[in-house]
Coordinates of C-alpha atoms and ligand atoms in Angstrom, one line a residue:
X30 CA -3.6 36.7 258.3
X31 CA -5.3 35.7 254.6
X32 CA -2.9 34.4 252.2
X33 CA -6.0 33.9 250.2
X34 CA -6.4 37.9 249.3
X35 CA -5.0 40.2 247.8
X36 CA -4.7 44.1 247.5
X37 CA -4.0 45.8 244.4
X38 CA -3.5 49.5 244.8
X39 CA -2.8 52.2 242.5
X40 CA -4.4 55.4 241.4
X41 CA -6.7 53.8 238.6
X42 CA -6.7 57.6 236.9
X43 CA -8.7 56.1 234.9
X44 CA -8.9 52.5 235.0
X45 CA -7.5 50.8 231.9
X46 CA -7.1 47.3 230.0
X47 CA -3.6 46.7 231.6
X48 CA -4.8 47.4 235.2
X49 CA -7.7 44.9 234.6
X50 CA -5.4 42.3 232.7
X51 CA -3.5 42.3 236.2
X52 CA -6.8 42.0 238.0
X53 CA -7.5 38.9 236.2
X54 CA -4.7 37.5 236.7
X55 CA -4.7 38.1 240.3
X56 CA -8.1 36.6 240.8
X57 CA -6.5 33.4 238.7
X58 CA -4.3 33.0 242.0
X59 CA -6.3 34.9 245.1
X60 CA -9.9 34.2 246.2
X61 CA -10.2 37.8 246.6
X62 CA -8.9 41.0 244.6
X63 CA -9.1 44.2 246.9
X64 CA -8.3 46.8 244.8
X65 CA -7.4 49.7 246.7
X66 CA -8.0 53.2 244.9
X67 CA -5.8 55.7 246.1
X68 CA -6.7 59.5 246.8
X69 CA -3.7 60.4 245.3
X70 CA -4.1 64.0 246.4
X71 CA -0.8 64.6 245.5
X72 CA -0.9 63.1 242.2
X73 CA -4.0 65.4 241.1
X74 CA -5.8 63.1 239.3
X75 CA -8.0 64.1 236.7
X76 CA -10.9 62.1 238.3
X77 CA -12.7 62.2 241.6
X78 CA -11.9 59.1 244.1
X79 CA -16.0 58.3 243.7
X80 CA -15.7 58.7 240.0
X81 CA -12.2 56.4 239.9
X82 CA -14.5 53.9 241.9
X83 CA -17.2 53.8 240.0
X84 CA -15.3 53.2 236.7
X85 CA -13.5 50.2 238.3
X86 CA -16.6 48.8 240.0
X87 CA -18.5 48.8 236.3
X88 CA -15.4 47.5 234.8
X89 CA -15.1 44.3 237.3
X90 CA -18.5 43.9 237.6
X91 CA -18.1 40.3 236.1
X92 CA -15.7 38.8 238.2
X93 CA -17.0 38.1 242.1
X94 CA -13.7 37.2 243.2
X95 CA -13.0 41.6 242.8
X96 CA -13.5 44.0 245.5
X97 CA -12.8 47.8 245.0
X98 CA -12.3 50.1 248.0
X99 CA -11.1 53.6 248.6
X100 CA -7.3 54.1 250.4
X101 CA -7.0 56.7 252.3
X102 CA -3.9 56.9 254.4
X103 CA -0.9 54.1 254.4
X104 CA -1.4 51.4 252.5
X105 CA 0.7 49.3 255.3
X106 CA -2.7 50.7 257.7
X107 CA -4.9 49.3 255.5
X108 CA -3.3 45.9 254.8
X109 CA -3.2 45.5 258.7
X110 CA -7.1 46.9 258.9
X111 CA -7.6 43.5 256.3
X112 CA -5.3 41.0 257.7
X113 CA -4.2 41.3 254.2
X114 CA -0.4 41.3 253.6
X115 CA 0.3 40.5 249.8
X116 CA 0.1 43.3 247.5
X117 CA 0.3 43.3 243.6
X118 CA 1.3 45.5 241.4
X119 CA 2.1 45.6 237.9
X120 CA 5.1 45.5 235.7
X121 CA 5.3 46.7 232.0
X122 CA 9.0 47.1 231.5
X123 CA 11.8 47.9 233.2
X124 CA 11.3 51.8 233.4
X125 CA 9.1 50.6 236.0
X126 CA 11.0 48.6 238.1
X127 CA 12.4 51.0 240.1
X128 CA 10.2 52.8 241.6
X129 CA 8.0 49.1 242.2
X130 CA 11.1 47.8 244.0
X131 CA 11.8 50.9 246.1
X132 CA 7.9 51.1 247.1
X133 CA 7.7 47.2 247.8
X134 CA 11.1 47.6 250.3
X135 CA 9.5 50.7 252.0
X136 CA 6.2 49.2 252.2
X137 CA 8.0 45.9 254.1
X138 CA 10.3 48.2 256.0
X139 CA 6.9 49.9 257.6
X140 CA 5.4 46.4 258.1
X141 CA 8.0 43.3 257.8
X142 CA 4.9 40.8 256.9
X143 CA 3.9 42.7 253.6
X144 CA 4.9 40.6 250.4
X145 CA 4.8 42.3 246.9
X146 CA 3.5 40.2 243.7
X147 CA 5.2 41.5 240.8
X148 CA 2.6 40.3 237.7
X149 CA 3.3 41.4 234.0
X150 CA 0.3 42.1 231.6
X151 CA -0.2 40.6 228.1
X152 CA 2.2 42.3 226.2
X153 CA -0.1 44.6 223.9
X154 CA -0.8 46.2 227.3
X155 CA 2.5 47.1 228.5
X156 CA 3.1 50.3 226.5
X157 CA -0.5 51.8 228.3
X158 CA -0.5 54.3 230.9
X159 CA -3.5 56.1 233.1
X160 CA -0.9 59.3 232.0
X161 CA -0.9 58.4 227.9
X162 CA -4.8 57.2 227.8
X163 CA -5.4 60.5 229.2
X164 CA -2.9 62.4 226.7
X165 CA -4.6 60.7 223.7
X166 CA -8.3 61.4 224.9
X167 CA -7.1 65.0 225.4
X168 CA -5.9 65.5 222.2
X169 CA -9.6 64.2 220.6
X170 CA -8.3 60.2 219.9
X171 CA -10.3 57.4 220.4
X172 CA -9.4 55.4 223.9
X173 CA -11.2 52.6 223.3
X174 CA -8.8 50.4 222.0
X175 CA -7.4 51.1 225.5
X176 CA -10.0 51.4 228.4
X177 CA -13.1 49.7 228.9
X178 CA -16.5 51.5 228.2
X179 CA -17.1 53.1 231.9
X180 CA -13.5 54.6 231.4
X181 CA -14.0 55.6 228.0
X182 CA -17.4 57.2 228.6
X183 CA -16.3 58.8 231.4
X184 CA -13.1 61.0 229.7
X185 CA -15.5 61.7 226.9
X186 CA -17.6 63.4 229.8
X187 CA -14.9 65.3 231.5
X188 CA -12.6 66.9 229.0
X189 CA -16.0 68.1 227.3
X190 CA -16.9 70.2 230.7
X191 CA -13.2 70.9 231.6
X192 CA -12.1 72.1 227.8
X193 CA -15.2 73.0 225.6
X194 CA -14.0 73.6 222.4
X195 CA -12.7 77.2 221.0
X196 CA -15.0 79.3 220.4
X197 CA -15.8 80.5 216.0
X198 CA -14.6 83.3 215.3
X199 CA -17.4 85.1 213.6
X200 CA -15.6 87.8 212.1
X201 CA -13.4 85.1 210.4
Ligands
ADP5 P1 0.1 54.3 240.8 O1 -0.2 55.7 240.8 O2 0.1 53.6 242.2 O3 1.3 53.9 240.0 P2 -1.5 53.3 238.7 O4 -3.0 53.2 238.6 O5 -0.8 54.1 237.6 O6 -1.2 53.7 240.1 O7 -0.9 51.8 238.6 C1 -1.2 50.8 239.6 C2 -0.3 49.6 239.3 O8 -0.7 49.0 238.1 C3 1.2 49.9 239.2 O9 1.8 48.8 239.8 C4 1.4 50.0 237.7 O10 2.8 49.6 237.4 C5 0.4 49.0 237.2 N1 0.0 49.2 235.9 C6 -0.4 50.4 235.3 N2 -0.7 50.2 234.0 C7 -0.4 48.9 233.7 C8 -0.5 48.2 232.5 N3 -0.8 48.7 231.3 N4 -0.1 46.9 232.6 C9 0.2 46.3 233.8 N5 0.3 47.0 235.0 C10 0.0 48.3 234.9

């Protein structure tokens, strides 16, 4: 079992400057940061899991200590797959505790040698979201301020193919 690793799942839809502030900080205290991107099939996620990937891979290109890695399945299956039994997740506030603290109980309920590591995010991160970044980028703002270039790039790319704008009315 590796105490020097660490798995940091989530859904990464897209990736943005919060989820990579608690990457940092992760691979300040692990050898090794497996991020683990979730299908989330039941999420819907507005990217693919190749796209998601790709985005964080870019993004963490930098840093060796980083892994990323797809999740398919139980996230309890994996960690025993790894011999890797500490997660981390993030915590902006306390709207988020929660659901954190219900998923790190059930998580050690399935398998009683998973630890969670609850790390908090520099503070001008903890009001972003995958959900808002996306809102904002919908609605024609700029996300940079809030993702890194791969991320930004890529929203640019999708909501131009998946809403092109409204047609002119010519007889206007
Ligand atoms: P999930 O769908 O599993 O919640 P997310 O990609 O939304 O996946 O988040 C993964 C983890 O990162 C969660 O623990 C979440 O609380 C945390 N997180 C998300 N955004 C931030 C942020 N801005 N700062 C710190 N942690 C964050």
């Amino acid at each position: 079992m590796s105490t020097r690793s660490a798995i940091y799942p989530g859904s990464f839809d897209p990736v943005t400057f919060g989820h990579l502030d608690v990457i940092a900080r992760a691979a300040h205290i692990f050898e090794t940061v497996i991020v683990a991107v979730a299908t989330g099939e039941g999420k819907h996620p507005l990217f693919s899991l190749p796209d998601r990937i790709a985005m964080l891979k870019e993004s963490t290109s930098d840093n060796p200590a980083v892994e990323v890695v797809a999740l398919s399945g139980l996230l309890v299956d994996f960690a025993a797959e790894r011999g890797v039994f500490t997660m981390i997740r993030g915590l902006r506030a306390v709207s988020d505790f929660e659901f954190e603290f219900q998923m790190a109980l059930m998580n050690r309920k399935l398998e009683a040698r998973l630890e969670t590591v609850f790390l908090t995010p520099k503070e001008d991160y903890t009001y972003l979201s995958s959900r808002i970044v996306k809102e904002v980028a919908r609605l024609g703002g700029n996300v940079s301020p809030f993702v890194p270039e791969p991320a930004a790039r890529m929203l640019r790319k999708i909501l131009k193919t998946s809403c092109p704008p409204p047609l002119h009315d010519s007889s206007a």
